[in-house]
mmCIF file of C-alpha atoms and ligand atoms in Angstrom:
data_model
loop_
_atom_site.group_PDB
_atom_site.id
_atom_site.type_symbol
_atom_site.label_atom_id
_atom_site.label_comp_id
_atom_site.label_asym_id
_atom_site.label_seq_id
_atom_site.Cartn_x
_atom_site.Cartn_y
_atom_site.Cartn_z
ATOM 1 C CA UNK A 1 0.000 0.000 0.000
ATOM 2 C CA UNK A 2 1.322 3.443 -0.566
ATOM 3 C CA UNK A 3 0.116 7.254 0.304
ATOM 4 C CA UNK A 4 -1.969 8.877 -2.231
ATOM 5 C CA UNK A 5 0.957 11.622 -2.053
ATOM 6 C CA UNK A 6 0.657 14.210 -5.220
ATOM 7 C CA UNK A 7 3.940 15.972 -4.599
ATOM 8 C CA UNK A 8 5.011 18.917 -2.155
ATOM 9 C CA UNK A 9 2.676 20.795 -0.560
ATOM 10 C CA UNK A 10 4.888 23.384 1.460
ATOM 11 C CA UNK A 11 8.390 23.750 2.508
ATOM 12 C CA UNK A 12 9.023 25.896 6.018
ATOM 13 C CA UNK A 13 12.314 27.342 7.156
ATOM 14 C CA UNK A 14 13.812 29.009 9.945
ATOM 15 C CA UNK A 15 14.609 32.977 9.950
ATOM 16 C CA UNK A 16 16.240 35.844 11.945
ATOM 17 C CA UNK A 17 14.901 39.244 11.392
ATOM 18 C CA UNK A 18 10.972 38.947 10.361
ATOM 19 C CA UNK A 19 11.060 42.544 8.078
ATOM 20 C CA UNK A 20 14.180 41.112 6.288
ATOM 21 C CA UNK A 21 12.886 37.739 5.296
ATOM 22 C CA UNK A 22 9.440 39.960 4.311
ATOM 23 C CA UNK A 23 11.429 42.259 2.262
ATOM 24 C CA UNK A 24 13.500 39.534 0.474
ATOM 25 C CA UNK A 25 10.551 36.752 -0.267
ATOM 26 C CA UNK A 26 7.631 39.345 -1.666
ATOM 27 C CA UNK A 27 10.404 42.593 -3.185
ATOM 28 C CA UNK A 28 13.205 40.674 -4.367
ATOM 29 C CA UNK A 29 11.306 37.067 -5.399
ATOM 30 C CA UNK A 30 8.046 38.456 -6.405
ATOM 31 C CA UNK A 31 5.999 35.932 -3.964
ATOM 32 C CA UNK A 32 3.202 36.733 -2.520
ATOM 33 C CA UNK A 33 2.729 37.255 1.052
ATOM 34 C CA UNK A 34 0.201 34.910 1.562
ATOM 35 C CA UNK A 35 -0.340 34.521 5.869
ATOM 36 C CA UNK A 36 0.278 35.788 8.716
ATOM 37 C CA UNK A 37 0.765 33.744 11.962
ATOM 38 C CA UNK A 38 1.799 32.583 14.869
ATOM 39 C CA UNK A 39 4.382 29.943 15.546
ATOM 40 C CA UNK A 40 1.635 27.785 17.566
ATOM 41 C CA UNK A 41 4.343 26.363 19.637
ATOM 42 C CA UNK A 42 5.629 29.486 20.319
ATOM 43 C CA UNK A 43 2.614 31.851 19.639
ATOM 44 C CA UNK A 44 4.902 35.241 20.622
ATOM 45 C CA UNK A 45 6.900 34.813 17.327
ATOM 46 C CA UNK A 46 5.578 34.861 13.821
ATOM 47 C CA UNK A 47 4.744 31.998 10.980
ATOM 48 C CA UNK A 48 4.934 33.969 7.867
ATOM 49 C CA UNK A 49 4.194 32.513 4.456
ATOM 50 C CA UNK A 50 4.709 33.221 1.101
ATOM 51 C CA UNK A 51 3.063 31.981 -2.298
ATOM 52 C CA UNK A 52 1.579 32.370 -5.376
ATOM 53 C CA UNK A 53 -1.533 34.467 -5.919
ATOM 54 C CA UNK A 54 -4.000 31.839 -4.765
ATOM 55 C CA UNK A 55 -1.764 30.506 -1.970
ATOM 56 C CA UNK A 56 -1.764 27.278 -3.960
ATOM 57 C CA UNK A 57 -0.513 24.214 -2.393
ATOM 58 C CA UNK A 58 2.902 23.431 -3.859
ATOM 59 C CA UNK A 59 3.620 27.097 -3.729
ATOM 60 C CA UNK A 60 4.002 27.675 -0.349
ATOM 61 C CA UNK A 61 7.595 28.421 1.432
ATOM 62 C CA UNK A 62 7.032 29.747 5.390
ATOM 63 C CA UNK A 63 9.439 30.422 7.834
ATOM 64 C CA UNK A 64 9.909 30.526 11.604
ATOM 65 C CA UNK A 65 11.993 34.046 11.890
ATOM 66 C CA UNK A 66 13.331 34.784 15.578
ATOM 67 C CA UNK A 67 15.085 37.483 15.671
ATOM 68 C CA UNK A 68 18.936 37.872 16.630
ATOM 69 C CA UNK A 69 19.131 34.053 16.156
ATOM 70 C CA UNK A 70 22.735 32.836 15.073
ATOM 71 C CA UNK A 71 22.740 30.637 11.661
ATOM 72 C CA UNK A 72 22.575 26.764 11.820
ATOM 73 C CA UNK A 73 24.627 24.748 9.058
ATOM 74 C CA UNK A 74 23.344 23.191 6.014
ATOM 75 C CA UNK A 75 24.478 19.393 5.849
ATOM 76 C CA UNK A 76 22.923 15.956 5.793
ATOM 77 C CA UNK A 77 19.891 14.810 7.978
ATOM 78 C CA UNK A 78 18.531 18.126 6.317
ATOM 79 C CA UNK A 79 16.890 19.466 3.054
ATOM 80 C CA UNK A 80 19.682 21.211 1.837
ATOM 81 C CA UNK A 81 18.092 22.919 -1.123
ATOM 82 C CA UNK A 82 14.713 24.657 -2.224
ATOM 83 C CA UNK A 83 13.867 24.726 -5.542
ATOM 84 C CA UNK A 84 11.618 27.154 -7.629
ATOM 85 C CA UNK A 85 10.331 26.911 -11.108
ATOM 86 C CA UNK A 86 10.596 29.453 -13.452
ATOM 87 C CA UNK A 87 9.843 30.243 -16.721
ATOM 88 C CA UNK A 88 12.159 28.514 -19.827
ATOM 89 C CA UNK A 89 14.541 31.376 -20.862
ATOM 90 C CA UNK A 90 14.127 33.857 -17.696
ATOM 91 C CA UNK A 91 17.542 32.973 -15.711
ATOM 92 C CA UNK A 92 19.421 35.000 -17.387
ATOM 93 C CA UNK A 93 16.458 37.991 -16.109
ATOM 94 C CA UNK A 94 17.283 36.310 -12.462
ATOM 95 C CA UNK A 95 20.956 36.896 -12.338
ATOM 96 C CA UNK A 96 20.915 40.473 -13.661
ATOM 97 C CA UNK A 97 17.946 41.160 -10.959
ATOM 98 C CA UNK A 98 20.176 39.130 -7.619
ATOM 99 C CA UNK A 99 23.250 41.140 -8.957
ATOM 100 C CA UNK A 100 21.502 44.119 -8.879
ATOM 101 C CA UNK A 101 20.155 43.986 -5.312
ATOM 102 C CA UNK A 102 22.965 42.103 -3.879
ATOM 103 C CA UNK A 103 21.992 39.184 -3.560
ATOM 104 C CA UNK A 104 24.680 36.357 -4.065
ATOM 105 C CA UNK A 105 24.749 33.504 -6.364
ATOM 106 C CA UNK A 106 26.825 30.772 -7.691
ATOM 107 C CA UNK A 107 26.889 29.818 -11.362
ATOM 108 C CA UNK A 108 23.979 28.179 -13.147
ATOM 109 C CA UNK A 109 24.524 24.548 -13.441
ATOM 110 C CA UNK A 110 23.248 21.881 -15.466
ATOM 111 C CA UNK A 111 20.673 19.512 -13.837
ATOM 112 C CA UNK A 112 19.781 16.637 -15.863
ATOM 113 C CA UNK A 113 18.226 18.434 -18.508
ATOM 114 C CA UNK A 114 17.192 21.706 -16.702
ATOM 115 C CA UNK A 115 19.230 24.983 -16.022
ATOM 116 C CA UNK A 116 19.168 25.788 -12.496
ATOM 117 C CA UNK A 117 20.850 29.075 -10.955
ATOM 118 C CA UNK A 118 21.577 28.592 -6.985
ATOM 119 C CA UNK A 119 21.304 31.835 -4.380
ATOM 120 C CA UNK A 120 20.702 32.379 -0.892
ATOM 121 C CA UNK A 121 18.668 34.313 0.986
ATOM 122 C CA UNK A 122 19.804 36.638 3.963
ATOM 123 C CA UNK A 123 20.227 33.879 6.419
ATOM 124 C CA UNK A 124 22.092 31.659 3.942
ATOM 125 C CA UNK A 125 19.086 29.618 3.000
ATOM 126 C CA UNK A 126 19.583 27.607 -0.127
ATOM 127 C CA UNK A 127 17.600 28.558 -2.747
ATOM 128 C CA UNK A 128 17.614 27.526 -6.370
ATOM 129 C CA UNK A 129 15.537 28.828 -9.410
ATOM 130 C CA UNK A 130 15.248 26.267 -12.235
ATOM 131 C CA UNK A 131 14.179 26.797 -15.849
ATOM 132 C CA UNK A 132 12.154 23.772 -16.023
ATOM 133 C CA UNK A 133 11.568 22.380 -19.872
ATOM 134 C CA UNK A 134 8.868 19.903 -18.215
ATOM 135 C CA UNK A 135 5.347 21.418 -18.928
ATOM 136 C CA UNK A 136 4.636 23.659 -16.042
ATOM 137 C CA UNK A 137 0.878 24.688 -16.414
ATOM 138 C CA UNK A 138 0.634 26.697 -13.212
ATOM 139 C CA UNK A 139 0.326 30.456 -13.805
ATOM 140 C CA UNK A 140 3.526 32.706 -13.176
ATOM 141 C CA UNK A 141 1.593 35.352 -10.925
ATOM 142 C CA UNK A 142 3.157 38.870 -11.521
ATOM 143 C CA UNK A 143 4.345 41.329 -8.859
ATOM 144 C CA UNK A 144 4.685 44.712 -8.745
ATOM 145 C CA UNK A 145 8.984 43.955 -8.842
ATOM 146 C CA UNK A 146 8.673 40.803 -11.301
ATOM 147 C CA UNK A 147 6.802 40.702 -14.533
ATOM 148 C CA UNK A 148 4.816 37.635 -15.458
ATOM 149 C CA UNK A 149 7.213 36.158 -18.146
ATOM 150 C CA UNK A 150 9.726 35.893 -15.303
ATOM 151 C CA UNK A 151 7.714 35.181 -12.029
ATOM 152 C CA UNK A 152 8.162 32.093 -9.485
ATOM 153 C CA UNK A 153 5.135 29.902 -10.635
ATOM 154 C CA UNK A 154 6.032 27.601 -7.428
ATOM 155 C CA UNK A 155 8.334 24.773 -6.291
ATOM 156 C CA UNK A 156 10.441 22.951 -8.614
ATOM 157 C CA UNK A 157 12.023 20.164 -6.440
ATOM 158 C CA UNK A 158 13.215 20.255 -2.262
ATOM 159 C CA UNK A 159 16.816 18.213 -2.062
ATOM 160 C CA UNK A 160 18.102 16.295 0.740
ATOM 161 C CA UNK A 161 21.310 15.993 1.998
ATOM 162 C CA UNK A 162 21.942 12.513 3.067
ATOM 163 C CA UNK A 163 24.915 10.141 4.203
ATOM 164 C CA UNK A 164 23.305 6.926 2.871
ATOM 165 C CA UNK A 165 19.657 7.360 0.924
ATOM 166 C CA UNK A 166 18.894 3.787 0.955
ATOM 167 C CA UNK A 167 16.190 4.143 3.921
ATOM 168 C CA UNK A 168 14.838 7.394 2.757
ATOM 169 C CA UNK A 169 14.315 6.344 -0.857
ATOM 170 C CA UNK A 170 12.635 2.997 0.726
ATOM 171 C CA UNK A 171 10.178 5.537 2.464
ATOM 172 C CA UNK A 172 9.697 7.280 -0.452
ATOM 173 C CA UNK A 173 9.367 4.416 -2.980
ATOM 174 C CA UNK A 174 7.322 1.774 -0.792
ATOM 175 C CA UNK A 175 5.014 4.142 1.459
ATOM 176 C CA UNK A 176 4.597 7.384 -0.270
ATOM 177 C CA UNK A 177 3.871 6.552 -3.860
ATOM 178 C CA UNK A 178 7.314 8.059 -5.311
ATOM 179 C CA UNK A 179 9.738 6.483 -8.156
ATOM 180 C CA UNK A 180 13.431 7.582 -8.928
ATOM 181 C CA UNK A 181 12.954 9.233 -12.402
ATOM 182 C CA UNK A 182 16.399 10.375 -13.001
ATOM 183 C CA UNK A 183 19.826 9.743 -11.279
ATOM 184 C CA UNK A 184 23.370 11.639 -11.811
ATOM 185 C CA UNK A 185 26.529 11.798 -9.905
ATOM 186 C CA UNK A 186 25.325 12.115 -5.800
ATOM 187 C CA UNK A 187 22.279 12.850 -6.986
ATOM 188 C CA UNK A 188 18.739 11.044 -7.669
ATOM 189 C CA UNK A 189 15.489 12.487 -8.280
ATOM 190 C CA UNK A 190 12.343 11.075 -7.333
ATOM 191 C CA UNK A 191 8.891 11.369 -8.402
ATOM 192 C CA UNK A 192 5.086 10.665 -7.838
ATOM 193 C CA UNK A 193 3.251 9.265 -11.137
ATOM 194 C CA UNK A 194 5.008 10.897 -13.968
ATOM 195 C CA UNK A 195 6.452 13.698 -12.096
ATOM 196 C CA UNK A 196 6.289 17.198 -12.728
ATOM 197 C CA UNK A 197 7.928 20.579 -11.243
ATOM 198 C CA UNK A 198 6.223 21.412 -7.752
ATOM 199 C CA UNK A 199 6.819 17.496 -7.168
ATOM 200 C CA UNK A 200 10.214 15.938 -7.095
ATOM 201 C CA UNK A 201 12.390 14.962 -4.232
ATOM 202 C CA UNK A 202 16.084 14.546 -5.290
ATOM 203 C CA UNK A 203 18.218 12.884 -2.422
ATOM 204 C CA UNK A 204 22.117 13.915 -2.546
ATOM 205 C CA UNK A 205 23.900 11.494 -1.369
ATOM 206 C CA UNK A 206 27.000 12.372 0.379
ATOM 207 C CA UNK A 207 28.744 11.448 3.103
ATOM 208 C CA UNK A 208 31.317 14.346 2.671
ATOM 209 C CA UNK A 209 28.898 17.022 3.707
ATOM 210 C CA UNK A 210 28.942 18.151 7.070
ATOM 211 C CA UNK A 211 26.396 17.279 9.258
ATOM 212 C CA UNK A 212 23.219 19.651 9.236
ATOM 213 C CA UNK A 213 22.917 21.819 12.341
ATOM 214 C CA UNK A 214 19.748 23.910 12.970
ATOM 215 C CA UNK A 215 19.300 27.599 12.787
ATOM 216 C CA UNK A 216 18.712 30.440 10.498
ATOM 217 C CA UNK A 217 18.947 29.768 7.300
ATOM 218 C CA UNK A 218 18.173 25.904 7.567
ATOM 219 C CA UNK A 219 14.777 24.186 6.586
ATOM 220 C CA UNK A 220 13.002 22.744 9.794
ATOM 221 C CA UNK A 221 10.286 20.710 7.510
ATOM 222 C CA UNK A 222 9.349 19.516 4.334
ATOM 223 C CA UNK A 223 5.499 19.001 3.687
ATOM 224 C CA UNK A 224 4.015 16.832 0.972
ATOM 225 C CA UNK A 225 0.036 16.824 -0.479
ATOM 226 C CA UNK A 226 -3.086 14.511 -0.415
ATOM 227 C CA UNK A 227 -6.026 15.559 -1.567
ATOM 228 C CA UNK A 228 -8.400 15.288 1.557
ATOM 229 C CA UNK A 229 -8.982 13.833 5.393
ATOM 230 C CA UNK A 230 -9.630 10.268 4.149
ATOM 231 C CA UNK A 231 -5.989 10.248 2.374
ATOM 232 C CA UNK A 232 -4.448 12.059 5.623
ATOM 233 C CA UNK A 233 -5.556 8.715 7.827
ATOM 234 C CA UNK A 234 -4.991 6.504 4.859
ATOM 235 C CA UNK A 235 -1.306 7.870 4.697
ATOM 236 C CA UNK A 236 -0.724 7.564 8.361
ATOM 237 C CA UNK A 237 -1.464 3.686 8.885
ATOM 238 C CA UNK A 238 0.565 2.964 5.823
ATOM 239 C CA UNK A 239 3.323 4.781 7.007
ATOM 240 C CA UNK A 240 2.774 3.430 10.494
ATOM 241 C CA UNK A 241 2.047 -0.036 9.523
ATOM 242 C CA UNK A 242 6.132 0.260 7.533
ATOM 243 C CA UNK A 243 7.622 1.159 11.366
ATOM 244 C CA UNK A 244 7.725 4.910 11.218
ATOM 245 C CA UNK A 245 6.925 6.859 14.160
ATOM 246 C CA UNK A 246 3.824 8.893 12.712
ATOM 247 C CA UNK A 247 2.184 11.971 15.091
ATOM 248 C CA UNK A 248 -1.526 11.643 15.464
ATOM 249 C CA UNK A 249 -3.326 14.003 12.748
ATOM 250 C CA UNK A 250 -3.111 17.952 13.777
ATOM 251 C CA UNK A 251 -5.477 20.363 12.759
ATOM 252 C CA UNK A 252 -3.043 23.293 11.449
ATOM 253 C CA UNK A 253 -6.252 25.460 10.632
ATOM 254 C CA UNK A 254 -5.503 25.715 6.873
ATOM 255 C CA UNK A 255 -4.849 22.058 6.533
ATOM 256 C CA UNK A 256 -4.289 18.778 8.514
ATOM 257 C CA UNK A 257 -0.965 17.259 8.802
ATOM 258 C CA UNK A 258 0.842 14.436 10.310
ATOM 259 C CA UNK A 259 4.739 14.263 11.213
ATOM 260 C CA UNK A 260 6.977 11.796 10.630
ATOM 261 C CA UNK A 261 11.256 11.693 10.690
ATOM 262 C CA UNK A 262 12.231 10.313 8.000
ATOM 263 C CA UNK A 263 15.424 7.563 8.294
ATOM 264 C CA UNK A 264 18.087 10.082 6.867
ATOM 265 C CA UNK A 265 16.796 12.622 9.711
ATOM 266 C CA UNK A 266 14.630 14.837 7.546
ATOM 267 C CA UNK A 267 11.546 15.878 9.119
ATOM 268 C CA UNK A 268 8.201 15.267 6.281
ATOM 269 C CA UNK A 269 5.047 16.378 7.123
ATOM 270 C CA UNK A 270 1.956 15.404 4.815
ATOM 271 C CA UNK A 271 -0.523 18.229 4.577
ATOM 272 C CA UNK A 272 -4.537 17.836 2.904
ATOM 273 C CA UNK A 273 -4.876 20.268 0.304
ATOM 274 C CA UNK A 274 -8.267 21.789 2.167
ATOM 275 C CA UNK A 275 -9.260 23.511 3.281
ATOM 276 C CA UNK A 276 -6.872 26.167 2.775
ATOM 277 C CA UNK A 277 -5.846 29.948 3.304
ATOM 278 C CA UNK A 278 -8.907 31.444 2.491
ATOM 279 C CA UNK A 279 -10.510 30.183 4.966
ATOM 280 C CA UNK A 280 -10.221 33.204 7.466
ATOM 281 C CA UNK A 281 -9.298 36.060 4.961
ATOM 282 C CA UNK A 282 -10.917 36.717 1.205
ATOM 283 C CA UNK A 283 -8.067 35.840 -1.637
ATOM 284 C CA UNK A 284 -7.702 39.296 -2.189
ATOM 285 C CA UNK A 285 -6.644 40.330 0.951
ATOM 286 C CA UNK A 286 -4.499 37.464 1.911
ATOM 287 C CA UNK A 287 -1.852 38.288 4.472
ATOM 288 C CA UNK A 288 -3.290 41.370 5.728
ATOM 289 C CA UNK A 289 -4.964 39.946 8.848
ATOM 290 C CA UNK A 290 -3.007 38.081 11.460
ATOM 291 C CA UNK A 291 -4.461 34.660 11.610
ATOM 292 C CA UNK A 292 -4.505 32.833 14.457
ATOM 293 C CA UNK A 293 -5.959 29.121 15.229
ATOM 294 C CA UNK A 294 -9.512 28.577 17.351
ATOM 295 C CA UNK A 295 -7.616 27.929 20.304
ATOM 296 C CA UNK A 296 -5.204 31.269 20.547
ATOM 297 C CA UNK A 297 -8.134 33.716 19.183
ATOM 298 C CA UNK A 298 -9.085 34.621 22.575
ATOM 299 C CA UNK A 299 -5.681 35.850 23.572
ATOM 300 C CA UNK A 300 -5.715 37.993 20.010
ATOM 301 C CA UNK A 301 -4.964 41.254 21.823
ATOM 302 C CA UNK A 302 -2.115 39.821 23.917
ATOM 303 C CA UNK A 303 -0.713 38.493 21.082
ATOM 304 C CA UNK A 304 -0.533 41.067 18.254
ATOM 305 C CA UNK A 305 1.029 43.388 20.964
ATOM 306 C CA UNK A 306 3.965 41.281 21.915
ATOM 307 C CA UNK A 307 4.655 40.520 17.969
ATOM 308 C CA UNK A 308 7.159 42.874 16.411
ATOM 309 C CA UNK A 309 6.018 45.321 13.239
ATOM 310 C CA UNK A 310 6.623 44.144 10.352
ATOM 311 C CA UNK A 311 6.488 47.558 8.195
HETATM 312 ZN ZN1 LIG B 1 4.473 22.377 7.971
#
């Protein structure tokens, strides 16, 4: 049996300074600034998130920012990278706009067939913007800083770094419905169904890397898709039932999600699709409210006091 798992559904990350990761995400990448909230484990500090137009799962990269906190290390047990797709033919747009603002970048590399150009963000974050040539039917939403024929239309691919993959691509492969569709040097990408960009895992393999330490600039989670509530439970008995420790099913508000370590020391969530972001602000205003689960709403006041401004 295997998860009804149709690809990533959001990929969140750990911050310092809340304006600067604003700033960076919505100016300099064109997302959109989709939600506002509260860590709920640590309701005094922000969740923000940032998508396309329709907060869209497969779109959606949040973060954790606390301010003043010192930078972890990228290296295995982690997802090292974060991939974006972008239109075919707009990198060369990409590195004239992160030279222009500063923001540094390696050379664009060749990726099995794809060009991808790798950057960070402020806190070191590892971000990549590929120029897929799969079909990529999701709408590149303009912003005010990006024009359409350039924009983010979403994820592309999360990598992992790991020491030894065999466990993790067992996970993948036997419980979650993925294949390995493509495989060079360290690296292997895998793949629900046919695969597309917003979907693939690739696991890089590497027991050279250092080992991944948390802090800004690292990825705390990666979250995969299903549909609905009945493929949420399905998922967690079949991922159960193959020995992983699985959290009972948490109601995040916008979606459900369970947790789950993977083998290679990646955390995976699996989120439902529904019922989204909409749910306590229209689409057109999205981000402009502070939302804030059931459970924390009476303490609104408290809350939005102790947060720091964000412009
Ligand atoms: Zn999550």
């Amino acid at each position: 049996m295997q998860a009804q798992v149709t690809g990533l559904h959001h990929i969140t990350a750990i911050a310092s300074d809340p304006r600067q990761n604003l700033d960076f995400y919505t100016r300099i990448l064109g997302l959109r600034f989709v939600k506002k909230s509260v860590n709920q484990d640590d309701p005094g500090t922000y969740h923000l998130y940032y998508g396309d137009y329709a907060a869209s799962p497969g779109t959606i990269l949040t973060f954790f920012p606390w301010a003043g906190l010192p930078r972890g290390r990228s290296g295995t047990g982690q997802a090292w990278a974060t991939a974006f797709s972008v239109p075919d033919g707009s990198l060369s747009y990409w590195m004239e706009r992160l030279k222009k603002l500063g923001v540094p970048q390696q050379p664009v590399e060749q990726r099995f067939t794809e060009e991808v150009l790798p950057f960070t963000d402020p806190d070191g974050l590892r971000l990549e913007l590929v120029a897929a040539d799969e079909t990529d039917p999701r709408l590149a939403a303009p912003s005010k800083d990006v024009p359409a024929g350039f924009a983010i239309r979403g994820f592309h691919s999360s990598t992992l770094a790991l020491t030894d993959s065999t466990a993790t691509a067992q996970v993948l492969t036997a419980s979650m419905g993925y294949t390995m569709t493509n495989q060079m040097g360290h690296r292997a990408r895998y793949s629900p169904g046919t695969g597309r960009p917003g979907t693939h895992v690739d696991l890089l393999t590497d027991p050279a890397l250092p080992r991944g330490l948390s802090g800004a600039g690292t990825i705390h989670h990666v979250a995969f898709r299903v549909t609905d509530d009945a493929q949420e439970v399905a998922a967690r008995e079949i991922l159960r039932k193959s020995g992983l420790s699985v959290s009972p099913v948490i109601d995040r508000a916008y979606f459900k999600s369970i947790y789950y370590r993977e083998p290679g020391g990646v955390l995976f969530e699996i989120a439902t699709d529904g019922p989204g972001f909409a749910i306590d602000e229209p689409v057109d205003q999205l981000g402009t409210k502070l939302g804030l689960p059931p459970h924390l709403e009476p303490h609104r006041a408290e809350i939005e006091a102790a947060l720091p401004k964000l412009g």
